[in-house]
Each structure stands twice: as C-alpha cells, then as structure tokens.
Amino acid sequence: MLKSGHVRVNPSLMAGLFDCQFSHNVTIPMPQLASITAEELLARYAAGDRGFAEIRLTEANLSSAHLMTINLQRASLSLVNFSGANLSYANLSGAKLNVARLGSANLNHVNLDQADLNVANLSLADLSHASLCSASLIRGELMRADLS
C-alpha cells in the first residue's frame, strides 16, 4: 500500500529514464501542498512574508486584499475570491486559479505563465504588462479587461 503523496514507478520506466537497472518497484514521494487559511496568509503577508509558493488555499475570500509582489507560484487557489484585490507584480506562474474570481483585480505586471485560469472571472481586471505565456483560459471571462 502506498503512503499518501507517493507514486509507484515501474522499474523498467525508471531504467529508461535514468539509464540504470532497478530490481524492484521504486516509490517516489510527491510534494504535498501545505494548506493555509486566508487569515494566516494575510497575517504572514502583513508581517513581511511574501513567499507562499506551492500552498493550497481554496474557497477563500481575499477580495480587496493588498498583496503586491506576493509569490504564489504553483499554488492551488481554486475558487478563491480575489475580486478588487491588488496583486500587482505578483508571481502566479503555474498557479491553479480555476473558477477564481479576479474581477476588477489589479494584475498589472503579474506573472501568470502556465497558470490555470479555467472558468476564472477576469472581467474589468487590469492585466496591463502581465505575462500569460502558456496559461490556460478555457471559458475564462475577460470582458472589458485591460490587456495592454
């Protein structure tokens, strides 16, 4: 039985990847995202912490929050309400923002490379100078967003 957060890899696959021989199955630990509450994130941010890479924060209300230069790289932020928030110069590359509410948010100079923004609401968001390389925006709403 596998421990939570581990994946079993076939020995022949491992041999092909690493040009070596394995005689039995290998278990590789998978990184777990640390869960955090909106209150904890805001308190740590107020104390000067900007590093929140690979955290899990779901169904939180961060509307109108001021989170400039925050690092939320590869974070799981599905269903989070960032409406009217200031996330300018934030790093959201690789973040999962599915069904997130980002309407009227300040996202200028934000890195959203490889972010998942499927079914996200970005109406009236300021995305000026934002980077969206390889971002997924399936059914994302961008009505009257600033994409300059």
Coordinates of C-alpha atoms in Angstrom, one line a residue:
M1 CA 0.0 0.0 0.0
L2 CA 1.3 3.4 -1.0
K3 CA 1.6 6.2 1.5
S4 CA -0.4 9.3 0.8
G5 CA 1.5 11.7 -1.5
H6 CA 3.7 8.9 -3.1
V7 CA 3.6 7.4 -6.6
R8 CA 4.8 4.0 -7.6
V9 CA 7.1 3.9 -10.7
N10 CA 7.7 0.8 -12.9
P11 CA 11.3 -0.3 -12.7
S12 CA 11.7 -0.6 -16.4
L13 CA 10.5 3.0 -16.8
M14 CA 13.0 4.2 -14.2
A15 CA 15.8 2.3 -16.0
G16 CA 14.8 4.1 -19.3
L17 CA 14.8 7.5 -17.6
F18 CA 18.0 7.2 -15.6
D19 CA 20.0 4.6 -17.7
C20 CA 20.3 2.2 -14.8
Q21 CA 18.8 -1.0 -13.5
F22 CA 16.3 -1.4 -10.7
S23 CA 15.2 -4.8 -9.4
H24 CA 12.0 -3.7 -7.7
N25 CA 9.4 -1.1 -7.7
V26 CA 10.5 2.3 -6.6
T27 CA 8.3 4.7 -4.5
I28 CA 9.0 8.4 -5.1
P29 CA 7.4 10.9 -2.6
M30 CA 5.3 13.5 -4.3
P31 CA 5.4 17.1 -3.0
Q32 CA 2.4 18.0 -0.8
L33 CA 0.9 21.4 -0.9
A34 CA 0.7 23.0 2.6
S35 CA -2.8 24.2 3.4
I36 CA -3.2 27.7 4.7
T37 CA -6.1 29.9 5.6
A38 CA -6.8 33.3 4.3
E39 CA -6.3 34.8 7.8
E40 CA -2.9 33.1 8.1
L41 CA -1.8 34.3 4.7
L42 CA -2.9 37.9 5.4
A43 CA -1.2 37.9 8.8
R44 CA 2.1 36.5 7.4
Y45 CA 1.9 39.0 4.5
A46 CA 1.4 41.9 7.0
A47 CA 4.5 40.6 8.9
G48 CA 6.6 40.9 5.7
D49 CA 6.4 37.4 4.3
R50 CA 6.0 37.2 0.5
G51 CA 6.8 33.6 -0.1
F52 CA 3.7 31.4 -0.5
A53 CA 4.8 29.1 -3.3
E54 CA 3.1 25.8 -3.5
I55 CA 0.4 26.5 -0.9
R56 CA -3.2 25.3 -1.0
L57 CA -5.8 27.9 -0.4
T58 CA -9.3 27.2 -1.7
E59 CA -12.7 28.9 -1.3
A60 CA -11.1 31.8 0.5
N61 CA -12.3 35.4 0.4
L62 CA -9.4 37.8 -0.4
S63 CA -11.4 40.4 -2.1
S64 CA -9.9 43.9 -2.0
A65 CA -6.7 42.5 -0.3
H66 CA -3.4 44.3 -1.0
L67 CA -0.9 41.5 -1.9
M68 CA 1.6 43.3 -4.1
T69 CA 4.7 41.3 -5.0
I70 CA 3.4 38.1 -3.4
N71 CA 4.9 34.8 -4.6
L72 CA 2.1 32.3 -5.2
Q73 CA 4.0 30.2 -7.7
R74 CA 2.4 26.8 -8.3
A75 CA -0.2 27.5 -5.6
S76 CA -3.6 25.8 -5.6
L77 CA -6.0 28.8 -5.5
S78 CA -9.2 27.4 -7.0
L79 CA -12.4 29.1 -6.1
V80 CA -10.6 31.9 -4.3
N81 CA -12.2 35.4 -4.4
F82 CA -9.6 38.0 -5.4
S83 CA -12.2 40.5 -6.7
G84 CA -10.8 44.0 -6.4
A85 CA -7.5 42.8 -4.9
N86 CA -4.2 44.4 -5.7
L87 CA -1.8 41.6 -6.9
S88 CA 0.4 43.8 -9.0
Y89 CA 3.9 42.4 -9.6
A90 CA 2.8 39.0 -8.1
N91 CA 4.2 35.7 -9.2
L92 CA 1.3 33.4 -10.0
S93 CA 3.2 31.2 -12.5
G94 CA 1.9 27.7 -12.6
A95 CA -0.9 28.5 -10.1
K96 CA -4.2 26.8 -10.3
L97 CA -6.8 29.5 -10.3
N98 CA -9.7 27.5 -11.7
V99 CA -13.1 29.2 -11.1
A100 CA -11.3 32.0 -9.2
R101 CA -12.9 35.5 -9.1
L102 CA -10.4 38.1 -10.2
G103 CA -12.9 40.7 -11.5
S104 CA -11.6 44.3 -11.1
A105 CA -8.3 43.0 -9.7
N106 CA -5.1 44.9 -10.2
L107 CA -3.0 42.3 -12.0
N108 CA -0.5 44.6 -13.8
H109 CA 3.0 43.2 -14.2
V110 CA 1.7 39.8 -12.8
N111 CA 3.4 36.6 -14.0
L112 CA 0.6 34.2 -14.9
D113 CA 2.8 32.0 -17.1
Q114 CA 1.4 28.4 -17.2
A115 CA -1.4 29.3 -14.8
D116 CA -4.7 27.5 -15.0
L117 CA -7.4 30.1 -15.2
N118 CA -10.2 27.9 -16.5
V119 CA -13.7 29.4 -15.9
A120 CA -12.0 32.2 -14.0
N121 CA -13.7 35.6 -13.9
L122 CA -11.2 38.4 -15.0
S123 CA -13.8 40.9 -16.0
L124 CA -12.6 44.5 -15.6
A125 CA -9.2 43.2 -14.4
D126 CA -6.1 45.3 -15.1
L127 CA -3.8 42.8 -16.8
S128 CA -1.6 45.5 -18.3
H129 CA 2.0 44.3 -18.8
A130 CA 1.0 40.8 -17.4
S131 CA 2.6 37.7 -18.8
L132 CA 0.2 34.9 -19.7
C133 CA 2.5 32.6 -21.7
S134 CA 1.1 29.1 -21.9
A135 CA -1.7 30.0 -19.5
S136 CA -5.0 28.1 -19.8
L137 CA -8.1 30.3 -20.0
I138 CA -10.7 27.8 -21.1
R139 CA -14.1 29.5 -20.6
G140 CA -12.3 32.3 -18.7
E141 CA -14.2 35.6 -18.7
L142 CA -12.2 38.6 -19.8
M143 CA -14.9 41.1 -20.6
R144 CA -13.5 44.7 -20.5
A145 CA -10.2 43.5 -19.0
D146 CA -7.2 45.7 -19.8
L147 CA -4.8 43.5 -21.7
S148 CA -2.4 46.3 -22.9

